[in-house]
Coordinates of C-alpha atoms in Angstrom, one line a residue:
Chain D
X1 CA -13.0 10.5 23.8
X2 CA -11.4 9.5 20.5
X3 CA -7.8 10.7 20.0
X4 CA -7.0 12.0 16.9
X5 CA -3.3 12.9 15.6
X6 CA -2.9 15.5 13.0
X7 CA 0.1 14.9 10.7
X8 CA 0.2 18.5 8.7
X9 CA 3.2 20.6 8.0
X10 CA 1.4 23.8 7.4
X11 CA 1.2 25.2 11.3
X12 CA -1.8 27.5 10.8
X13 CA -3.8 24.8 9.0
X14 CA -3.0 22.2 11.7
X15 CA -4.2 24.5 14.5
X16 CA -7.5 25.4 12.9
X17 CA -8.0 21.7 12.3
X18 CA -7.3 21.1 16.1
X19 CA -9.8 23.6 16.8
X20 CA -12.4 22.2 14.6
X21 CA -11.8 18.7 15.9
X22 CA -12.0 19.9 19.6
X23 CA -15.2 21.8 19.0
X24 CA -16.7 18.5 17.7
X25 CA -15.6 16.9 21.1
X26 CA -12.8 15.0 19.8
X27 CA -9.3 15.1 21.3
X28 CA -6.8 16.3 18.8
X29 CA -2.9 16.7 18.8
X30 CA -0.5 18.3 16.2
X31 CA 3.1 17.4 15.4
X32 CA 5.9 19.9 14.6
X33 CA 8.6 17.6 14.5
X34 CA 8.6 15.6 11.4
X35 CA 12.0 13.7 11.6
X36 CA 10.8 11.2 14.2
X37 CA 7.3 11.1 13.3
X38 CA 7.3 7.2 12.5
X39 CA 8.6 6.8 16.3
X40 CA 6.0 9.5 17.6
X41 CA 3.3 7.7 16.1
X42 CA 4.3 4.3 17.3
X43 CA 4.8 5.6 20.9
X44 CA 1.2 7.2 21.0
X45 CA -2.2 5.5 21.1
X46 CA -4.3 7.1 18.6
X47 CA -7.8 6.3 17.5
X48 CA -7.1 8.1 14.0
X49 CA -4.4 9.7 12.1
X50 CA -5.0 12.6 9.7
X51 CA -2.2 12.1 7.3
X52 CA -0.8 14.9 5.0
X53 CA 0.7 13.5 1.7
X54 CA 3.3 16.4 1.2
X55 CA 5.2 16.3 4.4
X56 CA 8.9 17.9 4.7
X57 CA 11.8 15.4 4.0
X58 CA 9.2 12.6 3.6
X59 CA 6.4 11.5 1.5
X60 CA 3.1 10.7 3.2
X61 CA 2.4 7.7 1.2
X62 CA 5.7 6.2 2.3
X63 CA 5.0 7.0 5.9
X64 CA 1.6 5.6 5.3
X65 CA 3.4 2.2 4.2
X66 CA 5.7 2.2 7.3
X67 CA 2.9 2.8 9.8
X68 CA 0.8 -0.1 8.3
X69 CA 3.8 -2.4 8.7
X70 CA 3.5 -1.7 12.5
X71 CA 0.0 -0.9 13.3
X72 CA -3.6 -0.7 12.0
X73 CA -4.6 2.8 13.5
X74 CA -7.3 4.1 11.0
X75 CA -5.5 6.6 8.6
X76 CA -7.4 9.3 6.7
X77 CA -4.9 10.8 3.7
X78 CA -5.5 14.6 3.3
X79 CA -3.9 16.3 0.4
X80 CA -4.2 19.0 -2.2
X81 CA -3.4 16.8 -5.2
X82 CA -6.6 15.9 -6.3
X83 CA -5.6 12.8 -8.3
X84 CA -7.3 9.7 -9.1
X85 CA -4.0 7.8 -9.1
X86 CA -2.6 9.3 -5.9
X87 CA -6.1 8.1 -4.3
X88 CA -6.1 4.5 -5.5
X89 CA -2.3 4.2 -4.4
X90 CA -3.0 5.6 -0.9
X91 CA -6.0 3.1 -0.6
X92 CA -4.0 0.3 -1.9
X93 CA -1.3 1.2 0.8
X94 CA -4.0 0.7 3.4
X95 CA -5.3 4.2 4.0
X96 CA -9.3 4.2 5.3
X97 CA -10.1 7.4 3.4
X98 CA -8.9 10.0 1.3
X99 CA -9.8 13.7 1.2
X100 CA -8.7 16.6 -1.0
X101 CA -8.2 20.1 0.4
X102 CA -9.8 22.2 0.4
X103 CA -12.4 20.2 2.3
X104 CA -15.6 21.3 3.8
X105 CA -15.3 21.0 7.7
X106 CA -18.7 19.3 8.2
X107 CA -17.9 16.7 5.7
X108 CA -14.4 16.2 7.1
X109 CA -16.2 15.6 10.5
X110 CA -18.6 13.1 8.9
X111 CA -15.8 11.2 7.3
X112 CA -13.8 11.0 10.7
X113 CA -17.1 9.7 12.5
X114 CA -17.6 7.3 9.8
X115 CA -14.1 5.9 10.0
X116 CA -13.9 6.0 13.7
X117 CA -17.2 4.0 13.8
X118 CA -16.1 1.6 11.3
X119 CA -13.0 0.9 13.4
X120 CA -14.5 0.9 16.7
X121 CA -17.0 -1.6 15.4
X122 CA -19.7 -0.3 18.1
X123 CA -22.5 -2.2 17.0
X124 CA -24.5 -1.5 20.2
X125 CA -28.1 -1.1 20.0
X126 CA -29.1 2.5 20.0
X127 CA -31.5 3.5 23.0
X128 CA -33.0 6.7 24.1
X129 CA -34.9 6.6 27.3
X130 CA -37.6 3.9 26.9
X131 CA -37.2 3.5 23.1
X132 CA -35.1 1.4 20.9
X133 CA -33.8 2.8 17.6
X134 CA -33.5 0.2 14.9
X135 CA -32.1 2.3 12.1
X136 CA -32.2 -0.7 9.3
X137 CA -35.8 -1.1 9.7
X138 CA -36.5 2.7 10.5
X139 CA -38.5 2.2 13.5
X140 CA -38.6 3.4 17.0
X141 CA -39.8 0.8 19.5
X142 CA -41.0 0.9 22.9
X143 CA -42.7 -1.6 25.2
X144 CA -46.1 -0.4 24.1
X145 CA -46.0 0.8 20.6
X146 CA -43.9 1.2 17.6
X147 CA -43.5 4.0 15.2
X148 CA -42.0 4.1 11.6
X149 CA -39.8 7.0 10.8
X150 CA -39.1 8.1 7.1
X151 CA -35.6 7.7 5.9
X152 CA -35.0 11.6 6.5
X153 CA -36.4 11.5 9.8
X154 CA -34.3 8.5 10.8
X155 CA -31.0 10.3 9.6
X156 CA -31.9 13.3 11.5
X157 CA -32.8 11.5 14.6
X158 CA -29.7 9.3 14.5
X159 CA -27.4 12.5 14.2
X160 CA -29.3 14.4 17.0
X161 CA -29.0 11.0 19.0
X162 CA -25.1 10.5 18.2
X163 CA -24.7 14.3 19.5
X164 CA -27.2 14.4 22.2
X165 CA -26.7 17.2 24.9
X166 CA -24.8 19.3 22.5
X167 CA -26.4 22.0 20.2
X168 CA -26.3 20.8 16.5
X169 CA -26.4 23.4 13.8
X170 CA -29.1 23.0 11.0
X171 CA -26.2 23.2 8.7
X172 CA -24.7 20.0 10.3
X173 CA -28.0 18.0 10.0
X174 CA -28.4 19.3 6.5
X175 CA -24.9 18.1 5.5
X176 CA -25.4 14.7 7.0
X177 CA -28.5 14.5 4.9
X178 CA -26.9 15.6 2.0
X179 CA -24.1 13.0 2.6
X180 CA -26.7 10.4 2.7
X181 CA -27.9 11.2 -0.7
X182 CA -31.1 12.9 0.7
X183 CA -30.9 16.6 -1.1
X184 CA -33.7 18.0 0.8
X185 CA -34.2 21.9 1.0
X186 CA -34.6 24.2 4.1
X187 CA -38.3 24.0 4.3
X188 CA -38.3 20.2 4.0
X189 CA -35.8 20.1 6.9
X190 CA -38.4 22.1 9.1
X191 CA -41.1 19.9 8.0
X192 CA -39.1 16.8 8.8
X193 CA -38.0 18.0 12.3
X194 CA -41.6 18.9 13.4
X195 CA -42.9 15.4 12.1
X196 CA -40.0 13.9 14.1
X197 CA -41.2 16.0 17.2
X198 CA -44.7 14.8 16.9
X199 CA -43.6 11.2 16.6
X200 CA -41.6 11.4 19.6
X201 CA -44.5 12.9 21.2
X202 CA -46.5 9.6 20.4
X203 CA -43.7 7.8 22.1
X204 CA -44.2 9.9 25.2
X205 CA -41.1 12.1 24.7
X206 CA -42.4 15.4 24.5
X207 CA -40.1 18.5 24.1
X208 CA -37.0 16.5 23.9
X209 CA -35.8 18.3 20.6
X210 CA -35.4 21.9 21.8
X211 CA -34.9 24.8 19.2
X212 CA -32.3 27.1 20.3
X213 CA -32.9 30.3 18.0
X214 CA -30.4 31.2 15.5
X215 CA -28.0 28.2 16.7
X216 CA -29.9 24.9 16.0
X217 CA -31.3 22.0 17.9
X218 CA -30.4 20.2 20.9
X219 CA -31.7 16.7 21.9
X220 CA -31.7 16.5 25.6
X221 CA -30.0 13.7 27.5
Chain C
X1 CA 7.2 14.9 -62.0
X2 CA 6.2 13.8 -65.6
X3 CA 7.9 14.0 -68.7
X4 CA 6.5 17.4 -69.7
X5 CA 7.4 19.0 -66.6
X6 CA 10.9 17.6 -66.9
X7 CA 11.4 18.9 -70.3
X8 CA 10.0 22.1 -69.4
X9 CA 12.6 22.2 -66.7
X10 CA 15.4 21.4 -68.9
X11 CA 14.4 23.8 -71.9
X12 CA 17.4 26.0 -71.6
X13 CA 19.7 22.9 -71.9
X14 CA 17.9 21.6 -75.0
X15 CA 18.1 24.9 -76.7
X16 CA 21.6 25.3 -76.1
X17 CA 22.3 21.7 -77.5
X18 CA 20.2 22.5 -80.6
X19 CA 22.1 26.0 -81.2
X20 CA 25.4 24.1 -80.7
X21 CA 24.5 21.6 -83.1
X22 CA 23.4 24.2 -85.8
X23 CA 26.7 26.0 -85.3
X24 CA 28.5 22.5 -85.6
X25 CA 26.7 21.9 -88.7
X26 CA 27.3 25.3 -90.1
X27 CA 31.1 24.9 -89.4
X28 CA 31.0 21.4 -91.0
X29 CA 29.4 22.8 -94.2
X30 CA 31.7 25.8 -94.3
X31 CA 34.8 23.2 -94.4
X32 CA 33.0 21.2 -97.0
X33 CA 32.9 18.0 -94.9
X34 CA 31.1 15.2 -96.7
X35 CA 27.7 14.7 -96.2
X36 CA 27.8 11.1 -94.8
X37 CA 30.4 12.5 -92.1
X38 CA 28.0 15.3 -91.3
X39 CA 25.3 12.8 -90.7
X40 CA 27.3 10.3 -88.8
X41 CA 28.6 13.5 -86.5
X42 CA 24.9 14.6 -86.0
X43 CA 23.8 11.2 -85.2
X44 CA 26.3 10.6 -82.6
X45 CA 25.8 13.9 -81.0
X46 CA 21.9 13.4 -80.9
X47 CA 22.4 9.9 -79.5
X48 CA 24.6 11.0 -76.8
X49 CA 22.3 14.0 -75.8
X50 CA 19.4 11.5 -75.8
X51 CA 20.9 9.0 -73.6
X52 CA 22.3 11.6 -71.2
X53 CA 18.5 13.1 -70.9
X54 CA 17.2 9.7 -70.5
X55 CA 19.5 8.7 -67.7
X56 CA 19.1 11.8 -65.7
X57 CA 15.3 11.5 -66.2
X58 CA 15.2 8.0 -64.9
X59 CA 17.5 8.9 -62.1
X60 CA 15.5 11.7 -60.9
X61 CA 11.9 10.7 -61.6
X62 CA 12.3 7.6 -59.6
X63 CA 13.6 9.8 -56.6
X64 CA 11.2 12.8 -56.8
X65 CA 8.0 10.6 -57.4
X66 CA 8.9 8.6 -54.5
X67 CA 9.5 11.7 -52.6
X68 CA 6.2 13.1 -53.5
X69 CA 4.1 10.0 -52.8
X70 CA 5.6 9.6 -49.4
X71 CA 5.1 13.1 -48.5
X72 CA 1.3 13.1 -49.6
X73 CA 0.9 9.8 -47.5
X74 CA 2.7 11.2 -44.4
X75 CA 0.6 12.5 -41.3
X76 CA 3.6 14.2 -39.8
X77 CA 5.2 15.7 -42.9
X78 CA 8.7 16.1 -41.1
X79 CA 9.0 12.5 -41.0
X80 CA 9.9 12.3 -44.8
X81 CA 13.6 12.3 -44.1
X82 CA 13.4 9.1 -42.2
X83 CA 11.6 7.4 -45.0
X84 CA 13.7 8.4 -48.1
X85 CA 16.4 6.0 -49.8
X86 CA 19.6 7.8 -50.4
X87 CA 19.5 9.3 -53.8
X88 CA 22.5 8.7 -56.2
X89 CA 22.8 12.1 -57.7
X90 CA 24.2 15.3 -56.4
X91 CA 21.0 17.6 -56.1
X92 CA 19.1 14.7 -54.4
X93 CA 22.0 14.2 -51.6
X94 CA 21.9 18.1 -51.0
X95 CA 18.3 17.9 -50.6
X96 CA 18.0 15.0 -48.2
X97 CA 21.1 16.3 -46.2
X98 CA 19.6 19.7 -46.0
X99 CA 16.2 18.3 -44.9
X100 CA 17.9 16.2 -42.4
X101 CA 19.7 19.4 -40.9
X102 CA 16.5 21.3 -40.9
X103 CA 14.6 18.5 -39.1
X104 CA 17.1 18.0 -36.4
X105 CA 17.1 21.9 -35.6
X106 CA 13.4 21.9 -35.6
X107 CA 13.1 18.9 -33.5
X108 CA 15.6 20.4 -31.0
X109 CA 13.6 23.8 -31.0
X110 CA 10.4 21.8 -30.6
X111 CA 11.9 19.8 -27.6
X112 CA 13.0 23.4 -26.0
X113 CA 9.4 24.6 -26.0
X114 CA 8.2 21.0 -24.8
X115 CA 10.4 21.4 -21.9
X116 CA 9.5 24.9 -21.2
X117 CA 5.9 24.1 -21.5
X118 CA 6.3 20.9 -19.2
X119 CA 8.2 23.1 -16.7
X120 CA 5.4 25.8 -17.0
X121 CA 2.7 22.9 -16.4
X122 CA 4.6 21.4 -13.4
X123 CA 5.0 24.9 -11.9
X124 CA 1.1 25.7 -12.2
X125 CA 0.2 22.2 -10.7
X126 CA 2.6 22.9 -7.7
X127 CA 1.4 26.6 -7.4
X128 CA -2.3 25.4 -7.2
X129 CA -1.6 22.7 -4.6
X130 CA 0.3 25.6 -2.6
X131 CA -2.7 27.9 -3.0
X132 CA -5.0 25.3 -1.8
X133 CA -3.4 25.4 1.6
X134 CA -4.4 28.8 2.5
X135 CA -7.8 28.2 1.0
X136 CA -8.3 25.2 3.2
X137 CA -6.9 27.1 6.3
X138 CA -9.4 30.1 5.6
X139 CA -12.2 27.6 5.2
X140 CA -11.6 26.2 8.5
X141 CA -10.9 29.6 10.1
X142 CA -14.4 30.9 8.8
X143 CA -16.2 27.6 10.0
X144 CA -14.4 27.7 13.5
X145 CA -15.3 31.3 14.0
X146 CA -18.7 30.7 12.7
X147 CA -18.6 33.5 10.0
X148 CA -21.2 34.3 7.5
X149 CA -21.6 31.6 4.6
X150 CA -21.1 34.5 2.2
X151 CA -17.3 34.5 2.9
X152 CA -17.4 30.8 2.5
X153 CA -19.1 31.3 -0.8
X154 CA -16.4 33.4 -2.2
X155 CA -13.8 31.0 -1.1
X156 CA -15.5 28.3 -3.0
X157 CA -15.7 30.4 -6.2
X158 CA -12.1 30.9 -5.7
X159 CA -11.4 27.1 -5.4
X160 CA -13.6 26.6 -8.3
X161 CA -11.4 28.9 -10.4
X162 CA -8.3 27.1 -9.1
X163 CA -9.8 23.6 -10.2
X164 CA -10.6 25.2 -13.7
X165 CA -6.9 26.2 -14.3
X166 CA -5.6 22.8 -12.9
X167 CA -7.7 20.8 -15.3
X168 CA -7.0 23.2 -18.2
X169 CA -3.3 22.3 -17.8
X170 CA -4.3 18.7 -17.5
X171 CA -6.2 18.6 -20.7
X172 CA -3.5 20.5 -22.6
X173 CA -1.1 17.9 -21.5
X174 CA -0.2 15.1 -23.9
X175 CA 0.5 12.6 -21.4
X176 CA -2.0 10.6 -19.8
X177 CA -2.7 11.7 -16.2
X178 CA -5.9 9.9 -15.7
X179 CA -7.0 6.4 -14.4
X180 CA -10.0 4.9 -15.9
X181 CA -12.0 2.7 -13.6
X182 CA -15.4 1.5 -12.7
X183 CA -16.9 4.3 -10.9
X184 CA -20.5 4.5 -9.3
X185 CA -22.3 7.7 -10.5
X186 CA -24.0 8.1 -7.3
X187 CA -20.7 8.7 -5.5
X188 CA -19.5 11.2 -7.9
X189 CA -23.1 13.1 -7.9
X190 CA -23.0 13.0 -4.1
X191 CA -19.7 14.8 -3.7
X192 CA -20.7 17.5 -6.1
X193 CA -24.1 17.8 -4.3
X194 CA -22.3 18.4 -0.8
X195 CA -19.8 20.6 -2.5
X196 CA -22.6 23.0 -4.1
X197 CA -25.0 22.4 -0.9
X198 CA -24.7 25.8 0.5
X199 CA -25.4 27.6 -2.8
X200 CA -28.2 25.4 -3.9
X201 CA -29.9 26.1 -0.5
X202 CA -29.3 29.6 -0.5
X203 CA -30.6 30.2 -4.1
X204 CA -33.4 27.7 -3.4
X205 CA -32.7 25.5 -6.0
X206 CA -34.0 22.2 -5.8
X207 CA -31.6 19.3 -6.2
X208 CA -33.5 16.3 -7.6
X209 CA -31.3 13.0 -8.1
X210 CA -32.8 9.7 -9.6
X211 CA -31.5 6.4 -10.7
X212 CA -27.7 7.1 -10.6
X213 CA -26.7 4.2 -9.0
X214 CA -25.0 3.0 -12.1
X215 CA -21.3 2.2 -12.7
X216 CA -19.4 3.7 -15.5
X217 CA -15.8 3.7 -16.7
X218 CA -14.2 7.0 -16.2
X219 CA -11.8 8.8 -13.9
X220 CA -13.8 10.2 -11.2
X221 CA -11.9 13.2 -10.5
X222 CA -12.0 14.2 -14.0
X223 CA -15.8 13.3 -14.2
X224 CA -16.4 15.1 -10.8
X225 CA -14.8 18.2 -12.4
X226 CA -16.7 18.1 -15.5
X227 CA -20.2 17.6 -13.8
X228 CA -19.3 20.2 -11.3
X229 CA -18.7 22.7 -14.0
X230 CA -22.2 22.0 -15.7
X231 CA -23.9 22.2 -12.4
X232 CA -22.1 25.4 -11.7
X233 CA -23.5 26.8 -15.0
X234 CA -27.0 25.5 -14.0
X235 CA -26.8 27.5 -10.7
X236 CA -25.4 30.6 -12.2
X237 CA -28.0 30.8 -15.0
X238 CA -31.0 29.7 -12.8
X239 CA -34.3 31.5 -12.5
X240 CA -35.3 33.4 -9.3
X241 CA -38.4 31.3 -8.9
X242 CA -39.0 27.4 -8.5
X243 CA -35.6 26.8 -9.9
X244 CA -34.6 23.1 -10.2
X245 CA -31.7 20.9 -11.4
X246 CA -32.5 17.2 -12.2
X247 CA -30.2 14.6 -12.5
X248 CA -31.1 11.2 -14.1
X249 CA -28.9 8.3 -15.4
X250 CA -30.1 5.7 -17.8
X251 CA -28.6 2.5 -19.0
X252 CA -28.9 1.6 -22.6
X253 CA -27.8 -1.5 -24.5
X254 CA -24.2 -0.1 -25.7
X255 CA -24.0 3.1 -23.3
X256 CA -24.9 4.9 -20.2
X257 CA -26.4 8.4 -20.4
X258 CA -26.1 10.7 -17.8
X259 CA -28.5 13.7 -18.1
X260 CA -28.4 17.0 -16.2
X261 CA -31.4 18.9 -16.5
X262 CA -32.4 22.5 -15.4
X263 CA -35.1 25.1 -15.8
X264 CA -32.8 27.9 -16.0
X265 CA -32.6 30.9 -18.5
X266 CA -31.3 28.5 -21.2
X267 CA -29.0 29.2 -24.1
X268 CA -30.0 31.2 -27.4
X269 CA -30.4 29.0 -30.4
X270 CA -27.6 30.9 -32.3
X271 CA -25.1 30.6 -29.5
X272 CA -25.7 26.7 -29.0
X273 CA -23.2 25.5 -31.8
X274 CA -20.3 27.3 -30.2
X275 CA -20.8 26.8 -26.2
X276 CA -17.9 24.6 -26.2
X277 CA -15.4 27.1 -27.9
X278 CA -12.7 28.6 -26.2
X279 CA -13.4 32.0 -24.4
X280 CA -16.9 32.0 -26.0
X281 CA -19.3 33.5 -23.4
X282 CA -22.5 34.1 -25.7
X283 CA -25.1 36.6 -25.2
X284 CA -28.2 36.3 -23.3
X285 CA -27.3 38.5 -20.5
X286 CA -24.5 36.0 -19.5
X287 CA -21.8 38.5 -20.2
X288 CA -22.3 40.1 -16.8
X289 CA -22.0 36.8 -15.0
X290 CA -18.2 36.9 -14.8
X291 CA -17.8 33.9 -17.0
X292 CA -14.4 33.1 -18.4
X293 CA -16.1 31.0 -21.4
X294 CA -13.4 28.5 -20.4
X295 CA -15.4 26.1 -18.3
X296 CA -17.2 24.3 -21.1
X297 CA -14.1 24.5 -23.3
X298 CA -12.3 22.5 -20.9
X299 CA -15.1 20.3 -20.1
X300 CA -15.2 19.2 -23.8
X301 CA -11.4 18.7 -23.9
X302 CA -11.5 16.3 -20.8
X303 CA -14.6 14.5 -22.3
X304 CA -12.7 13.8 -25.6
X305 CA -9.6 12.6 -23.6
X306 CA -11.7 10.2 -21.5
X307 CA -13.6 9.0 -24.6
X308 CA -17.0 10.1 -23.5
X309 CA -19.4 12.3 -25.4
X310 CA -21.4 15.3 -24.5
X311 CA -24.1 17.5 -26.0
X312 CA -26.3 20.3 -25.0
X313 CA -30.0 20.9 -25.9
X314 CA -31.5 24.3 -24.8
X315 CA -34.4 26.6 -25.3
X316 CA -34.1 30.1 -24.2
X317 CA -36.0 30.8 -20.9
X318 CA -37.1 27.2 -20.6
X319 CA -34.6 24.8 -20.1
X320 CA -30.7 23.5 -20.4
X321 CA -30.1 19.7 -20.8
X322 CA -26.6 18.3 -20.9
X323 CA -26.2 14.7 -21.8
X324 CA -22.9 12.9 -21.0
X325 CA -22.6 9.5 -22.8
X326 CA -20.4 6.8 -21.6
X327 CA -19.6 3.7 -23.7
X328 CA -19.9 0.5 -22.2
X329 CA -16.8 -1.7 -22.7
X330 CA -17.2 -5.4 -23.0
X331 CA -13.5 -6.0 -22.8
X332 CA -13.6 -4.7 -19.3
X333 CA -16.6 -7.0 -18.6
X334 CA -14.6 -9.9 -19.8
X335 CA -11.7 -9.1 -17.8
X336 CA -13.7 -8.8 -14.9
X337 CA -15.1 -12.1 -15.0

């Protein structure tokens, strides 16, 4: 389970953030003492750091530079300063992403996942039961046959696959689609999911996507 | 200052001289002074008077004419003091010294206000960043507790108003706090789409984007604010049925156009020329949509600062089309190579 460090001085915000990350199946820790933050970060083995720019006594950008001298744990800068110059500076100091407050929680999760994926470099081929998923080509492959998914169907299937065994809300799927520049509406999402279902059926994977009324969908393991 | 004006200004002086001359002549006649002596005295008197007038005239005319042309040519009239050469007559000296004093006190006063407005601006920026913390915390709380989207919508509105004041302050500020670099329009549109996703879905407005994979030279944050304000209006003034917003970018020879089109309630023709005016809200049933009339005003100011262009076309009850034009910069291309 990826371990995420939240470096944020606003305690109520940090706690909510922790809850958000834990609900999404990540391990999150917060910090209350900022005087030894650099040592603390050195000591711990984090997979990702969410770093606020405005910290008591020290500046997040300076801290970022100091961390970068020692380690290359992925860092996402979080700030309420919506300013191009700050963003360019942070990125040049070695941040992996830059997010401004207030952020949409789902988008924050997507960005965290993206950075984690990049750093872990998990290029493992995606498999689900007897089928092989090839996102670049947009196809599902089994021993016997091959099926083409549309771009939207592939985005939805990949999201379900990455979160299999967990209930995924329509909003999460929708956010992921919009995040991939596919601005579809509610009806289109319903249509896409039912088409995805029938395509899975062709691959002899019936009833794998279950609808949980009022909650979302779940892809069974 | 010409000769006529000069004579007119010195008319009392001239009259006194003439009267004096007449009195002298009368006295000389009364004392039966010889005619040649009278003529000699008159000649000397007139000569000395004339010489005095001419000297003063040329002294002053060179100074005042110089003063006037410089004043006319100056953009910032108060800078006149810096350009003048020290005059060699008393009035002129008094004038330039006074102007210098006046300027100095005015500049001091201006600096005082500048400082105050800078302090205010700094405080507002700081304040906005502070307010964003509870807004963020609330957003997370609502999400974690799986609350109704309606609450989140109100928070988004609040955030939008916060952005408005932030960019208002930025647009009023003389100093340059933006950064121009090549930005892909698709990235900016994508951020805006995600920001407005919930309300677009709820209001069943289709969001159609095509051909926006183009780089422009701009400040991405400022541009994001600008386009977001336009989209916000499109959403606010959308129709109930079959509403859509279309975004399209097009690369021309010397510029890039970004078009944002909606099939909403549009803008009345008579309102169109004034949509960028401060606090102008127009008619067209827009009054009850709680608009401040500041959005487009700020947009226009930012657009001007960034050196882009914006124009709006609309037909009431049919459509609104906002076009932003980015100039292509050849210098940049050269530098990049």
